Coordinates of C-alpha atoms in Angstrom, one line a residue:
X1 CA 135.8 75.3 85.4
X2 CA 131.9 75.0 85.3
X3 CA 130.4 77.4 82.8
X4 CA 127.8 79.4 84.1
X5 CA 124.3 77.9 82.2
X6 CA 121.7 81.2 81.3
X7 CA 118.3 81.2 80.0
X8 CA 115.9 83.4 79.1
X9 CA 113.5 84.6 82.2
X10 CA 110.3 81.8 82.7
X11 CA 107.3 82.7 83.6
X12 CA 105.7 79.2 84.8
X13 CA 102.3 78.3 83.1
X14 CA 100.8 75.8 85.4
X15 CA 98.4 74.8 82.6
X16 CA 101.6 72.6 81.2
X17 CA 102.3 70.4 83.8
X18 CA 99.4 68.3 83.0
X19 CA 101.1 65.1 82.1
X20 CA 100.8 63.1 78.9
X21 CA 100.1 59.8 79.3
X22 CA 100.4 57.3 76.6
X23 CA 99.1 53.8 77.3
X24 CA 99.8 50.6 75.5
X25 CA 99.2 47.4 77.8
X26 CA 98.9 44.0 77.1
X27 CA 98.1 41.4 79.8
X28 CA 99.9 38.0 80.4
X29 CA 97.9 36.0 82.2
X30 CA 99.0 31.8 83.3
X31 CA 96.5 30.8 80.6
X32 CA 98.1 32.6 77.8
X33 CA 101.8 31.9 79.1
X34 CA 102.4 28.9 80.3
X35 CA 106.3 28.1 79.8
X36 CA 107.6 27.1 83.4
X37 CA 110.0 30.3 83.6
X38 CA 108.1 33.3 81.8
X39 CA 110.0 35.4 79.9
X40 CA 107.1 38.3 79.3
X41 CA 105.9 40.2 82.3
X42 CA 102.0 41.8 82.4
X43 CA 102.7 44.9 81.8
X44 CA 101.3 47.3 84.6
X45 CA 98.1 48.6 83.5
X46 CA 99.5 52.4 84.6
X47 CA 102.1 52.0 82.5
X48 CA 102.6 54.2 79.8
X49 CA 105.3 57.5 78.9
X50 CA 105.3 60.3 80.4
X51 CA 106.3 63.8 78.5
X52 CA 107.4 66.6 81.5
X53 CA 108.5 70.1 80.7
X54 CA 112.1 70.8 80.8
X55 CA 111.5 73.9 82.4
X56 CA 110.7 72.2 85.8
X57 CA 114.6 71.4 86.2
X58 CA 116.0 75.2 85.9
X59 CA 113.2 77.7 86.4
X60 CA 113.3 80.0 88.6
X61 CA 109.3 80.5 88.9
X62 CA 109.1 76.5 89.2
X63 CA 111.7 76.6 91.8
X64 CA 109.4 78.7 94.1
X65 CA 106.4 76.9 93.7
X66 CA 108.5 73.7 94.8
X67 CA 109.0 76.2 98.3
X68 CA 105.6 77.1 98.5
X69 CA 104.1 73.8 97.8
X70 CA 106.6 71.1 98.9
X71 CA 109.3 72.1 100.9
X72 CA 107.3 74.0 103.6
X73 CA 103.8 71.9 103.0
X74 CA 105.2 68.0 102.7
X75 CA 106.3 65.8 105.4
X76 CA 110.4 66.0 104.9
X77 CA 112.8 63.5 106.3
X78 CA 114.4 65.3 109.5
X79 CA 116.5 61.9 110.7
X80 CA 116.6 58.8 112.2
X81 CA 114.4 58.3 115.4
X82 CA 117.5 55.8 117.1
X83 CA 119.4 58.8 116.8
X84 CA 117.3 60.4 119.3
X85 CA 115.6 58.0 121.9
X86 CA 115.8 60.0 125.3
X87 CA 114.3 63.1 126.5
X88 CA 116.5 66.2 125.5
X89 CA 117.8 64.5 122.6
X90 CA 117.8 66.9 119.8
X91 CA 118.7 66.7 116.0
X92 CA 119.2 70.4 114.9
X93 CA 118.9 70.2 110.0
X94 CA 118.7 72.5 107.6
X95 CA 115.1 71.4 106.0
X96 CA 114.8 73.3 102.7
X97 CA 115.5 76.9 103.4
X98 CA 114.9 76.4 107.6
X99 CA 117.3 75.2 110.6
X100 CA 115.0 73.0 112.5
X101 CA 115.5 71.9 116.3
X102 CA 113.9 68.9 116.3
X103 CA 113.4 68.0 119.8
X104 CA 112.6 64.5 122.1
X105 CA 110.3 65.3 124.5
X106 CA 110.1 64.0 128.5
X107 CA 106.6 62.5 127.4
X108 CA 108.4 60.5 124.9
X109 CA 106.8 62.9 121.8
X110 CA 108.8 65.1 119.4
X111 CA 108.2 68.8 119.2
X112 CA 110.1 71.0 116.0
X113 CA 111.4 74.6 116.2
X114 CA 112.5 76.8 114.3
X115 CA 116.2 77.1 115.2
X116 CA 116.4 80.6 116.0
X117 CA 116.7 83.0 119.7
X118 CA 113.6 85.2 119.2
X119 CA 115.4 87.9 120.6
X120 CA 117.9 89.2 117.7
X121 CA 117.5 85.9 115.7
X122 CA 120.4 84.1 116.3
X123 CA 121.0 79.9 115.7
X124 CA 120.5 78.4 119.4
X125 CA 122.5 75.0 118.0
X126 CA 124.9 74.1 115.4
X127 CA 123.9 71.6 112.9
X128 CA 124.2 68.2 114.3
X129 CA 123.0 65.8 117.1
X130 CA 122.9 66.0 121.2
X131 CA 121.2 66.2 124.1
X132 CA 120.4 69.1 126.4
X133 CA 118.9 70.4 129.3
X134 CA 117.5 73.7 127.9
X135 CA 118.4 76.0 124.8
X136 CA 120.3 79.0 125.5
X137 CA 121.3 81.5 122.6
X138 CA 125.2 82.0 123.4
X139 CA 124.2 85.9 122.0
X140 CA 122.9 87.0 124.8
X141 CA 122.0 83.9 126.7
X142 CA 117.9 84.4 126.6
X143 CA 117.3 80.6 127.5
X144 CA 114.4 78.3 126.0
X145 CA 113.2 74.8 128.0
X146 CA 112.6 71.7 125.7
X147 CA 109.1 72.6 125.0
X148 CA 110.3 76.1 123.7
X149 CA 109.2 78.5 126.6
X150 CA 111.0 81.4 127.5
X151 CA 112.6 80.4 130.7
X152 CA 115.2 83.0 131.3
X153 CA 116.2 86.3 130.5
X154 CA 119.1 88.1 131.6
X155 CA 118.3 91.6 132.8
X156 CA 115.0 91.1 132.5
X157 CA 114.3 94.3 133.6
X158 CA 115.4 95.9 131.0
X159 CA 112.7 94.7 129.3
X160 CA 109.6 96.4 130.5
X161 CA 106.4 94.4 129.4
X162 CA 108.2 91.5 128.3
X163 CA 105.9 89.1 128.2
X164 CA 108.2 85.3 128.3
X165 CA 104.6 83.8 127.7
X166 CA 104.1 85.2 124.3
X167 CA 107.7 84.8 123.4
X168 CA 108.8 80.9 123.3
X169 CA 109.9 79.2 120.2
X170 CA 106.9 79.0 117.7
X171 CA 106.4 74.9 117.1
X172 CA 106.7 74.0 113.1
X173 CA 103.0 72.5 111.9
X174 CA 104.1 69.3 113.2
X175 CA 107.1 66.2 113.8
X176 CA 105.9 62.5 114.1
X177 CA 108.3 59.4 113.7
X178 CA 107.1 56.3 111.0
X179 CA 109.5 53.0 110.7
X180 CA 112.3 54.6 112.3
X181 CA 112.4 58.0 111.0
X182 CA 111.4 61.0 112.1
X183 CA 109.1 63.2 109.6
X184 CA 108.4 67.5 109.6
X185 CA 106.4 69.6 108.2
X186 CA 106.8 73.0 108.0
X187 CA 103.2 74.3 107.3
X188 CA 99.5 72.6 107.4
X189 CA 100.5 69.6 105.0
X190 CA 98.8 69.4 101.5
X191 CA 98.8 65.5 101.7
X192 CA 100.3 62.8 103.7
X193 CA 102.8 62.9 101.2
X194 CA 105.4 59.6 101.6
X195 CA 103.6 58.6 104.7
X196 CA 100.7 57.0 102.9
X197 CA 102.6 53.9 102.1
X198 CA 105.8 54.3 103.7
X199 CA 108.0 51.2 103.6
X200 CA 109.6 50.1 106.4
X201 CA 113.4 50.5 105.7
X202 CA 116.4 51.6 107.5
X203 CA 115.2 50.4 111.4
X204 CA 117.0 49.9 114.2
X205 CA 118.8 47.3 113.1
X206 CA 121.3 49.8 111.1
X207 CA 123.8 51.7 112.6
X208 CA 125.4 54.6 110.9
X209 CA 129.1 54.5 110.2
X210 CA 129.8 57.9 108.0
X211 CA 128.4 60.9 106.9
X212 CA 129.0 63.0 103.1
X213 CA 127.9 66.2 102.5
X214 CA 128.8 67.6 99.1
X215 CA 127.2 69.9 96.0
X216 CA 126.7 69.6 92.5
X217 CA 125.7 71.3 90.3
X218 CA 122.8 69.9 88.3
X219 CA 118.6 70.3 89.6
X220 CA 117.8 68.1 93.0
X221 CA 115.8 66.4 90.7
X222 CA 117.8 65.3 87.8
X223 CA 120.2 63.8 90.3
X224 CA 117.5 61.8 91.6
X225 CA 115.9 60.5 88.7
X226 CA 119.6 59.2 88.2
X227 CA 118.2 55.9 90.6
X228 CA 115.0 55.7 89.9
X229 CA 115.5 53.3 86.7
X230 CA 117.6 50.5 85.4
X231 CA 117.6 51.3 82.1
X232 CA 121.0 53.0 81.6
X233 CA 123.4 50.6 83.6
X234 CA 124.6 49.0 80.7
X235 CA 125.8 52.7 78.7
X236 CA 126.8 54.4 81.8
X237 CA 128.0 52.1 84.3
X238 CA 129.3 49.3 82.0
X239 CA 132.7 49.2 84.3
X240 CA 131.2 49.3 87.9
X241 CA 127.5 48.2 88.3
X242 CA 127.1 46.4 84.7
X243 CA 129.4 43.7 85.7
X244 CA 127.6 42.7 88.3
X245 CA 123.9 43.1 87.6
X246 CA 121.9 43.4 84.7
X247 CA 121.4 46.5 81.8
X248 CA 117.0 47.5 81.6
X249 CA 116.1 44.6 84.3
X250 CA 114.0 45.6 87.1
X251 CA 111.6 45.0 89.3
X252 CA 109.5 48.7 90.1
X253 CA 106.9 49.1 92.4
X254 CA 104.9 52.2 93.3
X255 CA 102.8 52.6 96.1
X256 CA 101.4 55.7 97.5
X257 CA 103.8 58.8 96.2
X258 CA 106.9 56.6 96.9
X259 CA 108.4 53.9 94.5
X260 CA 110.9 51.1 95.3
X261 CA 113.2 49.7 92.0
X262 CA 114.8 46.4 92.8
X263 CA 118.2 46.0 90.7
X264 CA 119.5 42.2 90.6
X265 CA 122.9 41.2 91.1
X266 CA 123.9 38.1 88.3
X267 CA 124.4 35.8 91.3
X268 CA 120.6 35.9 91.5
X269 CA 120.9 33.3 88.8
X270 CA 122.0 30.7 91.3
X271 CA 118.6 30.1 92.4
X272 CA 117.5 28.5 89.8
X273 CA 119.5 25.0 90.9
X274 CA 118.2 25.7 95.1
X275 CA 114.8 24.0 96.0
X276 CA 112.4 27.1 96.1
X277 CA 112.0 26.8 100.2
X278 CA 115.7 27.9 100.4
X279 CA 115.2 31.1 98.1
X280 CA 116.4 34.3 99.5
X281 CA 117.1 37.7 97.8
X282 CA 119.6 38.7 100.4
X283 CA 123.0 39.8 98.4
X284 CA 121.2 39.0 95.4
X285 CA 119.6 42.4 94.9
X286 CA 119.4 45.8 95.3
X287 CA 116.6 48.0 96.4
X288 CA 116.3 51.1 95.9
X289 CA 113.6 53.3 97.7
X290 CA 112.2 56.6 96.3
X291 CA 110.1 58.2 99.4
X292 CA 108.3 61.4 98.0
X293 CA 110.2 64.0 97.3
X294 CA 113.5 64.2 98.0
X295 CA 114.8 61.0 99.9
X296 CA 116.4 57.7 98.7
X297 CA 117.2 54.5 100.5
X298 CA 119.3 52.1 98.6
X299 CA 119.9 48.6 100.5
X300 CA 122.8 46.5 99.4
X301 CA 124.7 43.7 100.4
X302 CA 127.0 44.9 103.3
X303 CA 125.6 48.1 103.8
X304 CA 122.4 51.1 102.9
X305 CA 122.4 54.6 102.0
X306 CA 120.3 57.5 102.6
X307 CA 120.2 60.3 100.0
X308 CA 118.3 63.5 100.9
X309 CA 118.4 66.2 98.3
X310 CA 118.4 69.2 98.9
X311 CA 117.4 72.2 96.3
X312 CA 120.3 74.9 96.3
X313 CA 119.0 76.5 93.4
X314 CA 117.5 75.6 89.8
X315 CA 121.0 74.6 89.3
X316 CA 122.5 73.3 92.1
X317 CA 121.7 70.4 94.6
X318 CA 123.4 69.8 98.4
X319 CA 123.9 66.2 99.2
X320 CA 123.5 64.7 102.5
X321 CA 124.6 61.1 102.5
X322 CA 124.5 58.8 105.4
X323 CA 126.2 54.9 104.9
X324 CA 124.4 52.6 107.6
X325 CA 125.5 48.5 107.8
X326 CA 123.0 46.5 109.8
X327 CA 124.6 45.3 113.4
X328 CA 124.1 41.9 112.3
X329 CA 124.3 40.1 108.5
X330 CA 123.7 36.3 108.2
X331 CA 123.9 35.8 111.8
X332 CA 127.0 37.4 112.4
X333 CA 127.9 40.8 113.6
X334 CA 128.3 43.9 111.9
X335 CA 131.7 44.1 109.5
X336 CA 132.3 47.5 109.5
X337 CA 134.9 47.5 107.4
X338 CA 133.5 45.0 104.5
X339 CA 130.7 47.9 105.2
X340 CA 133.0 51.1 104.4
X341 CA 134.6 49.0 101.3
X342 CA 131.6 48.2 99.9
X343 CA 130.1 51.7 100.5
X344 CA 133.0 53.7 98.6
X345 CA 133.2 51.5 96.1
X346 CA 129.4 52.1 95.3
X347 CA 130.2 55.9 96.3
X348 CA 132.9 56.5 94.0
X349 CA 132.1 54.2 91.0
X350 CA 128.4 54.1 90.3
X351 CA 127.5 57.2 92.1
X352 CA 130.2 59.4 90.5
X353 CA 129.1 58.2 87.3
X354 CA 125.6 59.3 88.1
X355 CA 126.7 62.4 89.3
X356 CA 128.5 63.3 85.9
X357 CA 125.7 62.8 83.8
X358 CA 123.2 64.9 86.2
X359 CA 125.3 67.9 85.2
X360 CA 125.7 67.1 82.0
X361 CA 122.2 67.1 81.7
X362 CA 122.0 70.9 83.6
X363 CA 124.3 72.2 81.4
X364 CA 122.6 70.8 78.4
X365 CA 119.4 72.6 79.6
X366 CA 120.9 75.8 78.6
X367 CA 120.9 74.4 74.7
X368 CA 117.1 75.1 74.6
X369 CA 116.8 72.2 72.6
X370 CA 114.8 70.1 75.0
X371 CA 111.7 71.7 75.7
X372 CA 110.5 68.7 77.1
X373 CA 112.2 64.9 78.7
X374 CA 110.4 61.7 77.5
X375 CA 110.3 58.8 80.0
X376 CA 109.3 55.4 78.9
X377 CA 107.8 52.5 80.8
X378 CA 111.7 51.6 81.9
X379 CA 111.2 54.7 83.8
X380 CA 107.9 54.6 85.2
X381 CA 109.2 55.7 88.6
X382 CA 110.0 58.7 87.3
X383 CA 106.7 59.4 85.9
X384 CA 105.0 58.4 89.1
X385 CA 107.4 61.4 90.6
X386 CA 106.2 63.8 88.5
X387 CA 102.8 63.1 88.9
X388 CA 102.6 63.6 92.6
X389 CA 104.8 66.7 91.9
X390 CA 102.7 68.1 89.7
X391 CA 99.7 67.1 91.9
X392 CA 101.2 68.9 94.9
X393 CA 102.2 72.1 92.9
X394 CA 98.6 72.1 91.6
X395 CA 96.4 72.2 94.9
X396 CA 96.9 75.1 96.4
X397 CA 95.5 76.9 92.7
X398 CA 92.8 74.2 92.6
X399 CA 92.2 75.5 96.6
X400 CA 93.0 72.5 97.9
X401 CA 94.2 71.8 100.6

């Protein structure tokens, strides 16, 4: 049984999330390296380690500037725009704290609700995807049109001085789609978030075969950090991904608030005997997409995943996991059960593995002894994270906007 994990109350100094930076770079160039094959890579001129509080992954005080400053003021990943093409569609989420109606317009646009009957506050749809005609609350059965107007009220009488005008579902800031997905916010944004240079993964050229929804008990954030670097495959998966790829060797990219880590599969190494016309990274890599804050797209051989992580409490993370396969590999149609094989193996190996060592981190929190976690230039992606994280959580103090 899980023990419960205490600390003393935390009363959040903003004044130390600045983070240290510590930069040591030394440039290859073709002049000073030329060996056919390099073996050193230029080192990234941002490189460098980043130091970040510890507190950030179980206080309670840092936890609610996360809500006031990124769940309700970032643009979120609401779902996949394929999943709602015609007017009426619908996808009804939980986003942070708030059930959203998320709602395909007959002008082709998308409009976001709150999901909740303004009359005694009641859910209008159950968590999931469909289409309809109008909303009606099965309380009472006050009914809502696909733009969010009052259209009907039974016994409307009994209402003197209603006025249905003033009481339609109140739009969310805004809901816009971007390669494929569909994107809410909550409040006026503080940035543009992932959108500034979102990569185009996960189009309509996936389909989605299963869905996981599970909880663990470690912060939203340690479990993502868990894919955002290479440099523990080798100690932690030695039995499921080290046999296969490579321990600390990775390609990592960051662009805009979002990073992408590309993981190589040993079978890479065949292209060194193919004439360099013919190269081709498909089922020689994996890449793995971190789009600021919570979301992660990993595309592998037979199949991708999309990870949204959802904060619980300082504590505790809920999952939402949905395995895609694209509808045609190599020229030949979709394998959907090479797809599912593949995608448990990675869910119940390498995953599982990660998952372990998130809350064994949470519940080492409670020690005290790390007042702070250290990430080198192996994890760079991480520090790039917690940059924009500490960015967002320091605007609205700066009275920005």
């Amino acid at each position: 049984m899980d023990q419960p994990v205490t600390h003393k109350p935390v009363t959040w100094d903003t004044s130390r999330m600045d983070v240290k930076r510590v930069v040591d770079v030394i440039r290859v160039t073709p002049e000073t390296n030329t060996s056919r094959t390099p073996v050193d890579k230029a080192p990234d001129p941002q490189l460098g380690h980043d130091v970040i509080p510890a507190e950030r992954y179980y206080s309670e005080a840092f936890m609610k500037l996360e809500w006031e400053r990124i769940w309700t003021k970032v643009w979120l990943l609401g779902g996949r725009a394929d999943d709602i093409p015609n007017p009426g569609d619908y996808i009804c989420t939980e986003i942070g704290k708030e059930s959203v109606l998320i709602v395909r317009q007959a002008d082709g646009s998308l409009r976001c609700f709150p999901n909740v009957c303004l009359h005694r506050g009641n859910r209008l749809r159950p968590e999931g995807i469909g289409n309809a005609q109008m909303f009606r609350c099965m309380y009472h059965h006050w009914t809502y049109g696909l733009d969010g107007a009052l259209r009907h009220v039974p016994g409307e009488d009994g209402f003197p001085g209603l006025d249905k005008e003033t009481h339609g579902l109140v739009p969310v800031a805004a809901a816009q789609e971007r390669n494929g997905i569909v994107f809410v916010t909550q409040d006026e944004p503080l940035s543009d978030g992932p959108l500034g240079d979102l990569p185009e993964v996960l189009t309509d050229d996936y389909v989605l075969f299963n869905k996981i929804e599970f909880d663990d008990k470690a912060n939203w954030k340690v479990l993502g950090e868990t894919s955002m670097e290479g440099y523990h495959i080798k100690a932690l998966h030695n039995q499921s991904f080290f046999p296969f790829g490579y321990d600390n060797l990775n390609v990592v990219e960051l662009h805009g608030r979002n990073s992408r880590i590309v993981f190589p599969f040993r079978r890479i190494e065949k292209l060194r005997t193919m004439p360099r016309e013919e190269w081709s990274t498909q089922g020689r890599i994996t890449d793995v997409h971190q789009l600021f804050p919570n979301t992660h797209v990993s595309v592998l051989s037979s199949h991708a995943i999309l990870i949204i992580l959802e904060p619980v409490s300082p504590s505790e993370t809920h999952w939402v996991v949905y395995q895609l396969a694209p509808r045609i590999k190599n020229g030949k149609p979709l394998d959907i059960e090479q797809a599912r094989k593949d995608a448990n193996f990675v869910q119940e190996s390498g995953i599982l593995e990660d998952r372990h060592a998130a809350r064994e981190i949470q519940s080492g929190l409670a020690s005290g002894a790390n007042t702070h976690f250290t990430f080198g230039h192996y994890e760079q992606a991480i520090g790039h994270f917690h940059r924009h994280l500490t960015e967002h959580v320091e605007m609205l103090k700066a009275g920005r906007r």
